[in-house]
């Protein structure tokens, strides 16, 4: 009896030791990555937050004096901040759905078996790897009212000439076009991978049941793709919300601030105006707003996954 | 103990060596051709020219000073300079700073006083400070201290295409041309030059886009009408009738500019002028060589391209200063080599070489008065000298304040809004004045 108890105790001790060793080895692998993440992600964020509540001294290039919410008050009192927020919302509301619809639509259309499909897919990568500044410059030439190809083509059918960068609405349209040109391929590639991974047997069963093209798309493909669409939307949202390079290269935020997205405004305030504290305050505001909206999108995405 | 003693001796020896080194004639190292390496931070727009041409020529005279020039995009240049110059061990010995930046860099202690006793020992006896024109030299002066020397002297000028003026039957501009006369002539300069029924040449192109250099056009119009950007107390002085009228004139120019000109700045207006599609351009004078001389970059010739000050307002013609000055980093450990490099570039000899070989605009009166090697430079020199005089007289430069960049960005935003019709000239200037007052105080 005593032996049995001892054996049990020994086994329990040994289990605990094994568990502890297991935990230790797991953490031993995780700690370097965790420390690295803290250093490269958390530290800059906390430093930005510190600057946003401080007076930034250019002589030492550091935060020197706690000023509370003063920088935030300056930012919230600046009409340019609110204008930039509005511009960003307009850009996101049009660009994101357009890229998702186009991306999945094109992916669906090129999903059929045909020669050269892989070459076309590879070509789709090109806009993504073009540097934003180059893309901006390139599109400035293409959309130039005088010498641009787009206005030439429009002129052939009796339209235009359109002042793409001089009219506030057209400048925003130009920004959305350029961003869509750059990032729709990303959506296409993601959607193509998702389409290829769809279970064939479900489609075969539907065909046997006499389902037509539209029924298969509406009742099988789209519901199965919903989680992927939602995830792609979140990924693109996170990319789009920080966009500023294309606006910097193509429209300079103009005309008259019509395309001055919030990150371009933050960049200009920091690096042109050297107002690092106010810029940090804006960056923190955007960080919080982005985190809240991303959490909402992720929650929505989970609900959709559960539903389908 | 022995070990400590050894360290102590070693430290003393080092200290003694340092003291002896400090007591030696200041030019000893250079005189003995000791190799020295200095680093220069410059705008990437011209850093290559400095490295590939100016440094090569400099090294013919000072082979022991190795110069490495790093180019940085303009929009990041000031922030990077600040960051480097305020670090405990800065990398850069020479900073090439834009016109409005001296106050900002001087306030944070980044720049060396070039006329200090320390630097006087490194200054060549024949380095003639008085020979510089007042306007370019003043660009690198702040609160009575001289922090730099003019290296790339630039002025906002009026370029005109003689062929297009002749085709339109409009007399060529002269320094006496007024804004009213110019605007009266402008409709005639929008023309169909090849007779196909379509307009293919316009009167003007310049800065209209939302960016910090666009307000310089408005400011020049305002200055030439007696308006000021800032008053004696450092407060905005542009929010008045003269300022509003000047902004409306700037906007009016859009009516005679090529389609899409609202998005035009430095590159686009330069491109339009070089292609011969605009009769006039308000642009930085230093582009003359690439706009009228170099066949690789322009379709025009010096015979076709005239250059002069901007049209006159009620008090006289206009110009605007845009000088890149060379300064020595206050924390540099190679100040002598850095200053030697800058002295040579800005000396009579160096400036003449750079002007004749690279087309760089000179700041020295003697260079401007001398007969240039290239014939095309002679009329350019005449116009440049007038522009310097006009700018100095009317204080035609950007805000001189440690926070001038923030103020300039506000002006860019508000002038941009007025140009795009998103605010009236009066509204834009009212907003700009309120914001700038807050920023500067």
XYZ file of C-alpha atoms in Angstrom:
749
model
C 0.000 0.000 0.000
C 2.801 2.292 1.043
C 4.763 1.280 -2.003
C 1.770 2.040 -4.171
C 1.456 5.509 -2.634
C 5.150 6.110 -3.117
C 4.964 4.972 -6.690
C 1.981 7.281 -7.287
C 3.756 10.222 -5.638
C 6.854 9.532 -7.654
C 4.830 9.346 -10.854
C 3.063 12.619 -10.007
C 6.407 14.304 -9.267
C 7.830 13.003 -12.469
C 4.775 14.267 -14.414
C 5.181 17.703 -12.815
C 8.883 17.734 -13.652
C 8.132 16.772 -17.224
C 5.478 19.472 -17.501
C 7.823 22.053 -16.001
C 10.640 21.013 -18.325
C 8.249 21.186 -21.238
C 7.068 24.652 -20.221
C 10.630 25.808 -19.705
C 11.752 24.566 -23.083
C 8.761 26.221 -24.770
C 9.527 29.539 -23.117
C 13.216 29.153 -23.865
C 12.281 29.108 -27.539
C 9.761 31.907 -27.199
C 11.730 34.376 -25.086
C 14.181 35.552 -27.800
C 11.292 36.217 -30.177
C 9.270 37.912 -27.433
C 12.191 40.154 -26.471
C 12.814 41.005 -30.110
C 9.145 41.822 -30.617
C 9.118 44.009 -27.532
C 12.209 45.833 -28.747
C 11.099 46.468 -32.294
C 7.340 46.848 -31.819
C 6.491 47.820 -28.286
C 9.371 50.213 -27.633
C 8.679 52.528 -30.630
C 4.985 52.573 -29.742
C 5.641 53.460 -26.097
C 8.221 56.053 -27.141
C 5.706 57.611 -29.544
C 3.158 57.738 -26.717
C 5.753 59.376 -24.451
C 6.574 62.013 -27.093
C 2.869 62.701 -27.621
C 2.564 63.805 -23.988
C 5.792 65.828 -23.968
C 7.520 68.879 -25.320
C 9.970 67.708 -27.958
C 13.336 69.413 -27.755
C 15.043 69.629 -31.118
C 18.402 70.407 -29.511
C 18.538 66.993 -27.867
C 16.058 65.384 -30.209
C 14.130 63.916 -27.331
C 11.028 64.349 -25.186
C 11.982 66.674 -22.355
C 8.952 67.938 -20.472
C 5.580 66.380 -19.631
C 2.813 68.588 -21.057
C -0.197 66.349 -20.493
C -2.874 66.537 -23.185
C -1.569 69.799 -24.689
C -0.359 68.243 -27.951
C -3.640 66.392 -28.334
C -5.546 69.641 -27.762
C -3.480 71.362 -30.506
C -4.160 68.523 -32.904
C -7.887 68.356 -32.219
C -8.100 72.131 -32.630
C -6.434 72.020 -36.054
C -8.964 71.939 -38.884
C -6.307 70.373 -41.110
C -6.332 67.232 -38.936
C -10.091 66.838 -39.342
C -9.906 67.576 -43.079
C -7.257 64.883 -43.440
C -9.394 62.438 -41.473
C -12.313 63.138 -43.824
C -10.083 62.669 -46.867
C -8.823 59.364 -45.447
C -12.364 58.101 -44.816
C -13.405 58.952 -48.393
C -10.336 57.199 -49.770
C -10.917 54.070 -47.642
C -14.650 53.897 -48.332
C -14.044 53.832 -52.089
C -10.669 52.114 -52.430
C -11.154 49.103 -50.164
C -14.463 47.736 -51.496
C -13.285 48.431 -55.047
C -10.093 46.445 -54.537
C -11.891 43.546 -52.857
C -14.637 43.320 -55.499
C -12.204 43.701 -58.399
C -9.668 41.321 -56.858
C -12.117 38.514 -56.212
C -13.923 39.156 -59.495
C -10.765 38.946 -61.571
C -9.579 35.906 -59.603
C -12.873 34.159 -60.336
C -12.642 35.000 -64.027
C -9.064 33.786 -64.451
C -9.648 30.710 -62.342
C -10.680 28.624 -65.352
C -8.060 26.348 -66.920
C -6.369 28.039 -69.866
C -2.898 28.220 -71.344
C -0.731 30.979 -69.993
C -2.761 31.386 -66.817
C 0.340 31.143 -64.658
C 2.148 33.770 -66.721
C -0.768 36.182 -66.261
C -0.779 35.496 -62.526
C 2.938 36.245 -62.374
C 2.399 39.502 -64.283
C -0.148 40.561 -61.685
C 2.654 40.779 -59.149
C 4.388 43.624 -61.021
C 2.324 46.556 -59.667
C 2.892 45.320 -56.130
C 6.657 45.342 -56.443
C 6.864 48.765 -58.083
C 8.047 51.302 -55.523
C 5.211 53.651 -54.495
C 7.186 56.715 -55.551
C 7.765 55.207 -58.987
C 4.098 54.231 -59.236
C 3.073 57.771 -58.306
C 5.414 59.322 -60.862
C 4.362 56.860 -63.547
C 0.682 57.597 -63.031
C 1.349 61.319 -63.000
C 2.610 60.881 -66.557
C -0.239 58.579 -67.588
C -2.871 60.962 -66.192
C -1.175 64.191 -67.283
C -3.889 66.432 -68.764
C -1.675 67.508 -71.652
C 0.560 64.584 -72.535
C -1.035 61.683 -70.655
C -2.226 58.507 -72.331
C -5.548 58.386 -70.461
C -6.685 61.777 -71.691
C -5.549 60.892 -75.205
C -7.714 57.762 -75.167
C -10.637 59.660 -73.636
C -10.212 62.294 -76.345
C -10.650 59.614 -79.041
C -14.164 58.964 -77.763
C -14.905 62.640 -77.333
C -14.362 62.871 -73.584
C -12.190 65.253 -71.647
C -9.619 66.566 -71.331
C -9.824 65.844 -67.623
C -7.654 67.714 -65.140
C -6.827 64.672 -63.025
C -4.638 66.423 -60.479
C -6.220 69.875 -60.589
C -9.799 68.933 -59.751
C -10.334 67.808 -56.117
C -12.761 64.997 -57.025
C -10.656 63.724 -59.908
C -7.495 63.913 -57.788
C -9.138 61.639 -55.226
C -10.260 59.374 -58.057
C -6.674 59.312 -59.348
C -5.395 58.360 -55.909
C -7.930 55.520 -55.674
C -7.082 54.341 -59.200
C -3.352 54.243 -58.453
C -3.840 52.473 -55.129
C -6.240 50.009 -56.735
C -3.746 49.357 -59.530
C -1.090 48.595 -56.930
C -3.050 46.476 -54.494
C -5.763 44.661 -56.446
C -3.156 42.076 -57.556
C -2.579 41.220 -53.916
C -6.301 40.518 -53.528
C -6.296 38.549 -56.783
C -3.447 36.330 -55.609
C -5.101 35.705 -52.246
C -8.454 35.021 -53.875
C -6.895 32.720 -56.474
C -5.255 30.649 -53.738
C -8.574 30.509 -51.885
C -10.473 29.459 -55.013
C -7.988 26.676 -55.734
C -8.408 25.393 -52.186
C -12.208 25.106 -52.419
C -13.437 21.469 -52.136
C -14.104 20.072 -55.638
C -16.585 17.471 -54.429
C -19.115 20.104 -53.374
C -19.095 21.591 -56.887
C -19.319 18.135 -58.477
C -22.319 17.323 -56.277
C -23.941 20.624 -57.238
C -23.374 19.899 -60.929
C -24.983 16.477 -60.541
C -27.945 18.262 -58.901
C -28.168 20.500 -61.967
C -26.841 23.737 -60.461
C -25.961 26.376 -63.063
C -22.960 28.770 -63.064
C -24.746 31.480 -61.115
C -26.154 29.065 -58.492
C -22.702 27.632 -57.880
C -21.226 31.086 -57.517
C -23.936 32.476 -55.263
C -24.701 29.409 -53.162
C -21.330 27.670 -52.900
C -18.335 29.771 -53.922
C -19.234 33.023 -52.182
C -20.296 31.477 -48.840
C -17.136 29.378 -48.792
C -15.041 32.435 -49.605
C -16.603 34.737 -47.024
C -13.975 34.080 -44.301
C -11.185 34.676 -46.844
C -12.865 37.840 -48.135
C -13.203 39.120 -44.575
C -9.577 38.287 -43.748
C -8.341 39.906 -46.974
C -10.406 42.975 -46.182
C -8.767 43.276 -42.757
C -5.281 42.850 -44.218
C -5.960 45.448 -46.911
C -7.565 47.781 -44.378
C -4.402 47.701 -42.300
C -2.325 48.433 -45.394
C -4.611 51.130 -46.780
C -5.044 53.038 -43.552
C -1.325 53.809 -43.430
C -1.020 54.775 -47.110
C 0.704 58.086 -47.771
C 3.528 57.411 -50.215
C 1.356 57.338 -53.321
C -0.335 60.592 -52.325
C 3.079 62.132 -51.681
C 4.374 61.078 -55.081
C 1.268 61.612 -57.196
C -0.763 64.507 -55.814
C 1.356 66.033 -53.011
C -1.873 65.960 -50.999
C -3.447 68.485 -53.354
C -5.158 70.230 -54.872
C -5.626 72.309 -51.757
C -5.471 69.345 -49.396
C -8.096 67.312 -51.297
C -5.930 64.173 -51.143
C -4.013 64.953 -47.975
C -4.593 61.626 -46.243
C -3.936 61.566 -42.523
C -0.600 59.764 -42.716
C 0.705 62.265 -45.258
C -0.356 65.061 -42.923
C 1.429 63.369 -40.003
C 4.536 62.878 -42.157
C 4.547 66.515 -43.258
C 4.020 67.827 -39.747
C 6.892 65.673 -38.482
C 9.482 65.958 -41.207
C 8.661 69.265 -42.862
C 7.364 71.266 -39.929
C 9.492 69.431 -37.331
C 6.463 69.275 -35.013
C 7.293 65.839 -33.701
C 5.182 66.031 -30.509
C 1.991 66.987 -32.366
C 2.735 64.351 -35.003
C 3.185 61.733 -32.287
C -0.175 62.744 -30.791
C -1.815 62.311 -34.192
C -0.100 58.957 -34.665
C -1.421 57.765 -31.290
C -4.955 58.899 -32.144
C -4.780 57.031 -35.451
C -3.322 53.978 -33.704
C -6.233 53.868 -31.254
C -8.858 54.414 -33.953
C -7.255 51.755 -36.143
C -7.081 49.260 -33.278
C -10.737 49.782 -32.388
C -11.898 49.463 -35.990
C -9.658 46.450 -36.610
C -11.110 44.757 -33.528
C -14.605 45.431 -34.892
C -13.669 44.062 -38.315
C -12.124 40.949 -36.769
C -15.252 40.409 -34.688
C -17.367 40.825 -37.817
C -15.106 38.454 -39.673
C -15.488 35.830 -36.923
C -19.273 36.204 -37.012
C -19.267 35.671 -40.761
C -17.043 32.595 -40.384
C -19.484 31.156 -37.840
C -22.450 31.944 -40.053
C -20.996 30.305 -43.157
C 48.118 48.209 -8.465
C 50.729 47.912 -11.128
C 47.972 47.564 -13.635
C 46.249 50.737 -12.353
C 49.516 52.637 -12.512
C 50.029 51.522 -16.085
C 46.551 52.757 -17.016
C 47.166 56.000 -15.223
C 50.430 56.567 -17.077
C 48.772 55.722 -20.297
C 45.987 58.246 -19.659
C 48.519 60.913 -18.708
C 50.492 60.184 -21.843
C 47.380 60.526 -23.917
C 46.457 63.775 -22.204
C 49.953 65.140 -22.791
C 49.832 64.100 -26.417
C 46.463 65.773 -26.825
C 47.757 68.974 -25.210
C 50.794 69.022 -27.491
C 48.584 68.386 -30.484
C 46.295 71.241 -29.489
C 49.272 73.568 -29.045
C 50.643 72.873 -32.513
C 49.887 75.304 -35.335
C 46.300 74.715 -36.282
C 47.013 73.978 -39.900
C 49.742 71.524 -38.988
C 47.838 68.391 -39.887
C 46.759 69.713 -43.258
C 50.094 71.335 -43.961
C 51.797 68.030 -43.349
C 49.351 66.371 -45.742
C 48.017 64.114 -43.059
C 45.101 62.298 -44.626
C 41.772 63.504 -43.264
C 38.335 62.249 -44.147
C 35.267 64.451 -43.879
C 31.621 63.695 -44.482
C 29.170 66.069 -46.116
C 25.373 65.933 -45.927
C 23.650 67.562 -48.894
C 20.451 67.595 -50.880
C 20.430 64.562 -53.151
C 19.443 66.866 -56.034
C 23.036 68.086 -56.272
C 25.096 65.802 -54.014
C 26.308 63.825 -57.022
C 27.634 66.966 -58.723
C 29.542 67.911 -55.592
C 31.011 64.420 -55.252
C 31.828 63.790 -58.906
C 33.006 67.269 -59.971
C 33.596 69.718 -57.136
C 35.366 67.260 -54.826
C 37.536 66.045 -57.704
C 38.645 69.617 -58.440
C 39.088 70.368 -54.742
C 41.318 67.311 -54.344
C 43.697 68.704 -56.987
C 44.517 71.398 -54.441
C 44.005 69.408 -51.234
C 44.705 65.761 -52.041
C 44.946 64.853 -48.365
C 41.311 65.700 -47.594
C 39.026 62.873 -48.576
C 35.449 64.099 -48.953
C 32.436 61.803 -48.912
C 29.152 63.431 -49.875
C 25.893 61.779 -48.852
C 22.711 62.873 -50.601
C 19.431 62.952 -48.711
C 15.986 63.660 -50.228
C 15.005 67.267 -49.636
C 11.941 66.508 -47.529
C 13.992 64.537 -45.011
C 17.139 66.632 -45.118
C 16.493 69.081 -42.282
C 15.245 66.411 -39.878
C 18.267 64.224 -40.624
C 20.629 67.159 -40.195
C 19.052 67.965 -36.846
C 19.255 64.359 -35.749
C 22.903 64.009 -36.744
C 24.112 67.383 -35.531
C 22.502 66.968 -32.102
C 23.817 63.450 -31.524
C 26.859 63.126 -29.182
C 29.042 61.867 -32.039
C 27.808 63.311 -35.319
C 28.855 61.655 -38.560
C 28.779 64.778 -40.703
C 31.383 67.537 -40.626
C 29.815 69.718 -43.313
C 26.118 70.473 -43.628
C 24.771 72.098 -46.779
C 21.688 73.921 -45.543
C 18.777 75.507 -47.339
C 17.996 79.204 -47.073
C 15.518 79.198 -44.165
C 17.233 76.517 -42.057
C 20.116 78.429 -40.468
C 18.047 79.786 -37.536
C 16.701 76.339 -36.720
C 20.085 74.646 -36.834
C 21.834 77.520 -35.061
C 19.294 77.537 -32.224
C 20.009 73.889 -31.414
C 23.746 74.574 -31.435
C 24.385 72.496 -34.541
C 26.463 75.041 -36.453
C 29.930 76.466 -35.949
C 30.453 80.234 -35.928
C 32.750 80.638 -38.920
C 34.091 83.982 -37.739
C 34.930 82.736 -34.231
C 38.480 82.890 -32.914
C 38.758 79.120 -33.301
C 37.853 79.231 -36.991
C 39.842 82.390 -37.685
C 42.984 80.329 -37.261
C 41.836 78.055 -40.061
C 40.751 80.858 -42.383
C 42.972 81.740 -45.330
C 44.329 85.282 -45.238
C 42.935 86.043 -48.677
C 39.413 84.738 -47.964
C 37.400 87.837 -48.796
C 34.166 87.969 -46.788
C 33.338 91.474 -48.006
C 33.265 90.294 -51.618
C 30.047 88.318 -51.079
C 26.785 89.959 -52.072
C 24.792 90.837 -48.975
C 21.684 88.786 -49.829
C 23.332 85.373 -50.291
C 25.680 85.812 -47.341
C 22.800 86.814 -45.063
C 21.114 83.466 -45.715
C 23.494 81.721 -43.317
C 23.612 84.491 -40.730
C 21.534 84.385 -37.575
C 21.506 86.846 -34.703
C 24.709 88.480 -35.903
C 26.680 85.242 -36.218
C 27.923 83.936 -39.560
C 27.352 80.189 -39.715
C 27.901 79.480 -43.379
C 29.085 80.530 -46.803
C 26.958 80.624 -49.970
C 27.613 77.567 -52.133
C 24.678 77.360 -54.499
C 23.248 80.795 -54.874
C 19.831 80.778 -56.292
C 17.207 83.398 -56.965
C 13.665 83.104 -58.182
C 13.771 84.598 -61.690
C 11.588 85.074 -64.734
C 12.617 82.927 -67.697
C 11.090 83.741 -71.057
C 11.002 82.097 -74.443
C 11.836 84.756 -77.060
C 10.411 82.689 -79.921
C 6.977 82.459 -78.307
C 7.017 86.160 -77.421
C 7.836 87.023 -81.026
C 5.140 84.702 -82.404
C 2.562 86.357 -80.128
C 3.785 89.826 -81.119
C 4.396 90.709 -77.506
C 7.488 92.763 -76.598
C 10.139 90.909 -74.615
C 10.001 91.518 -70.862
C 12.356 93.995 -69.237
C 12.933 94.671 -65.529
C 10.471 97.554 -65.924
C 7.587 95.189 -66.825
C 4.833 95.450 -64.227
C 2.418 92.764 -63.043
C -0.478 94.713 -64.555
C 1.279 94.822 -67.949
C 2.215 91.177 -67.711
C -1.378 90.110 -67.010
C -2.538 92.274 -69.907
C -0.079 90.535 -72.266
C -0.746 87.031 -70.932
C -3.888 86.235 -73.017
C -1.915 86.930 -76.211
C 0.753 84.467 -75.109
C -1.789 81.631 -74.983
C -1.592 80.710 -78.654
C -1.863 78.165 -81.431
C 1.652 78.151 -82.835
C 1.232 75.522 -85.571
C -2.124 76.624 -86.921
C -4.009 73.385 -86.269
C -6.751 75.196 -84.401
C -5.647 73.990 -80.998
C -3.842 75.965 -78.319
C -0.360 74.517 -77.928
C 1.513 77.257 -76.071
C 0.658 79.028 -72.861
C 1.774 82.205 -71.156
C 3.177 80.914 -67.891
C 4.112 77.945 -65.763
C 5.422 78.010 -62.236
C 4.646 76.699 -58.749
C 0.918 76.205 -58.176
C 0.947 72.867 -56.396
C 0.465 72.434 -52.650
C 4.076 72.466 -51.490
C 6.360 74.697 -49.400
C 7.963 76.525 -52.331
C 4.670 77.607 -53.917
C 4.119 80.477 -51.457
C 7.415 82.003 -52.633
C 5.670 83.126 -55.847
C 2.850 84.808 -53.920
C 5.374 86.298 -51.514
C 7.450 87.748 -54.340
C 4.394 89.434 -55.849
C 3.505 90.764 -52.389
C 7.059 91.948 -51.650
C 7.280 93.775 -54.957
C 4.140 95.662 -53.920
C 5.639 96.619 -50.572
C 4.073 93.821 -48.529
C 5.932 91.974 -45.795
C 5.670 88.438 -44.554
C 6.588 89.220 -40.963
C 6.722 92.539 -39.120
C 9.502 93.840 -36.869
C 7.962 92.026 -33.876
C 8.039 88.717 -35.710
C 4.279 88.618 -36.223
C 2.515 87.833 -39.525
C 2.130 90.998 -41.589
C 0.755 89.512 -44.802
C -2.927 89.352 -43.915
C -3.921 92.618 -45.582
C -5.014 94.038 -48.927
C -1.563 93.746 -50.468
C -1.258 90.084 -49.425
C -4.740 89.208 -50.667
C -4.212 91.012 -53.990
C -0.877 89.215 -54.442
C -2.492 85.826 -53.826
C -5.248 86.646 -56.283
C -2.603 87.604 -58.859
C -0.805 84.302 -58.255
C -4.108 82.462 -58.759
C -4.916 84.528 -61.843
C -1.766 83.143 -63.489
C -3.518 79.753 -63.627
C -5.845 81.158 -66.301
C -2.883 81.431 -68.658
C -1.062 78.252 -67.647
C -1.212 74.816 -69.330
C -4.056 72.435 -68.418
C -3.322 70.685 -65.124
C -0.980 73.454 -63.940
C -2.606 73.416 -60.504
C -0.540 70.286 -59.915
C 2.636 71.864 -61.275
C 5.701 72.628 -59.231
C 9.431 72.664 -59.910
C 9.666 69.646 -62.235
C 6.483 70.128 -64.230
C 6.997 73.815 -64.964
C 10.610 73.194 -65.893
C 9.568 70.412 -68.244
C 6.937 72.618 -69.906
C 9.412 75.444 -70.426
C 12.169 73.221 -71.771
C 9.733 71.719 -74.267
C 8.894 75.191 -75.519
C 5.220 75.085 -74.520
C 5.209 78.064 -72.170
C 6.339 81.606 -72.915
C 7.468 82.366 -69.373
C 8.368 80.551 -66.210
C 9.010 81.812 -62.689
C 11.704 79.466 -61.552
C 15.008 79.200 -59.680
C 17.720 80.816 -61.762
C 20.156 77.952 -61.391
C 18.155 75.901 -63.899
C 19.238 78.250 -66.692
C 22.022 75.954 -67.891
C 19.752 72.891 -68.087
C 16.919 74.944 -69.622
C 18.826 76.881 -72.250
C 22.315 75.485 -72.727
C 22.568 71.739 -72.281
C 21.080 70.006 -75.370
C 20.673 66.807 -73.375
C 18.018 68.413 -71.212
C 16.400 71.162 -73.280
C 15.062 71.887 -76.734
C 15.965 75.577 -76.330
C 19.160 77.581 -76.833
C 20.625 80.571 -74.959
C 19.526 82.799 -77.868
C 15.928 81.763 -77.255
C 15.887 82.020 -73.478
C 15.886 85.309 -71.628
C 16.214 85.681 -67.885
C 15.361 88.599 -65.642
C 13.823 89.573 -62.326
C 10.095 88.955 -61.773
C 7.658 91.695 -62.880
C 7.501 94.843 -60.844
C 4.874 95.874 -58.340
C 4.347 99.303 -56.857
C 7.812 99.403 -55.251
C 9.895 97.615 -57.870
C 10.730 94.275 -59.464
C 10.651 91.037 -57.512
C 12.992 88.186 -56.724
C 13.221 85.603 -53.975
C 16.301 84.253 -52.325
C 17.063 80.537 -52.230
C 20.637 80.028 -51.128
C 22.240 76.732 -50.160
C 25.004 77.510 -47.690
C 27.862 75.355 -46.501
C 28.234 75.134 -42.720
C 30.555 73.296 -40.368
C 28.973 71.049 -37.751
C 29.649 72.482 -34.280
C 30.575 69.055 -32.935
C 32.854 68.081 -35.818
C 36.316 66.935 -34.805
C 37.625 67.864 -38.243
C 36.605 71.494 -38.367
C 39.785 72.613 -40.097
C 39.381 70.174 -42.965
C 35.647 70.906 -43.192
C 36.230 74.652 -43.303
C 39.091 74.246 -45.775
C 36.706 72.420 -48.095
C 34.020 75.102 -47.760
C 36.535 77.920 -48.145
C 37.787 76.484 -51.388
C 34.280 75.988 -52.783
C 33.270 79.553 -51.910
C 36.609 81.215 -52.648
C 37.049 83.415 -55.696
C 39.005 80.642 -57.374
C 36.614 77.841 -56.451
C 33.499 79.829 -57.253
C 34.858 80.887 -60.648
C 35.742 77.287 -61.481
C 32.291 76.040 -60.428
C 30.519 78.801 -62.337
C 32.455 78.259 -65.559
C 32.424 74.472 -65.470
C 29.142 73.596 -63.781
C 27.012 76.689 -64.340
C 26.606 77.190 -60.591
C 25.451 80.702 -59.726
C 28.086 82.790 -57.962
C 27.539 84.856 -54.825
C 30.667 86.981 -55.078
C 30.583 90.455 -56.547
C 33.977 89.896 -58.174
C 32.794 86.734 -59.960
C 29.660 88.474 -61.173
C 31.647 91.482 -62.373
C 34.239 89.385 -64.205
C 33.810 88.270 -67.811
C 32.622 84.671 -67.694
C 34.209 81.999 -69.872
C 30.863 81.112 -71.434
C 29.089 83.806 -73.393
C 25.638 82.771 -72.156
C 26.609 83.554 -68.578
C 27.067 87.293 -69.200
C 23.352 88.290 -69.375
C 22.602 85.790 -66.595
C 25.152 87.510 -64.368
C 23.603 90.914 -65.035
C 20.140 89.653 -64.081
C 21.446 87.784 -61.058
C 23.216 90.860 -59.701
C 19.980 92.834 -60.051
C 18.047 90.032 -58.342
C 20.478 90.056 -55.395
C 20.076 93.811 -55.034
C 16.291 93.641 -55.310
C 16.041 90.793 -52.793
C 18.324 92.506 -50.295
C 16.381 95.761 -50.585
C 12.937 94.186 -50.215
C 13.982 91.432 -47.769
C 12.606 88.922 -50.216
C 13.200 85.687 -48.386
C 11.310 83.203 -46.305
C 10.603 83.590 -42.591
C 13.776 83.698 -40.496
C 12.826 81.872 -37.343
C 13.695 78.565 -35.666
C 10.181 77.410 -36.550
C 10.193 78.684 -40.115
C 9.548 75.277 -41.651
C 6.316 74.860 -39.723
C 5.258 78.352 -40.833
C 6.187 77.611 -44.450
C 4.141 74.412 -44.384
C 1.127 76.371 -43.125
C 1.597 78.849 -45.960
C 1.831 75.931 -48.395
C -1.459 74.511 -47.103
C -3.304 77.809 -47.232
C -1.911 79.066 -50.536
C -2.738 75.605 -51.912
C -6.329 75.921 -50.679
C -6.699 79.317 -52.312
C -5.192 78.061 -55.570
C -7.604 75.116 -55.652
C -10.557 77.388 -54.937
C -11.267 75.667 -51.611
C -10.925 79.001 -49.821
C -10.854 82.623 -50.925
C -7.517 84.439 -50.825
C -8.703 86.436 -47.803
C -9.874 83.326 -45.911
C -6.669 81.458 -46.651
C -4.445 84.307 -45.464
C -6.562 84.865 -42.359
C -6.168 81.197 -41.386
C -2.464 81.228 -42.247
C -1.857 84.351 -40.147
C -3.619 82.883 -37.101
C -1.791 79.595 -37.320
C 1.628 81.113 -38.006
C 1.292 83.501 -35.078
C 0.687 80.509 -32.796
C 3.587 78.544 -34.275
C 6.132 81.359 -34.104
C 5.296 82.344 -30.556
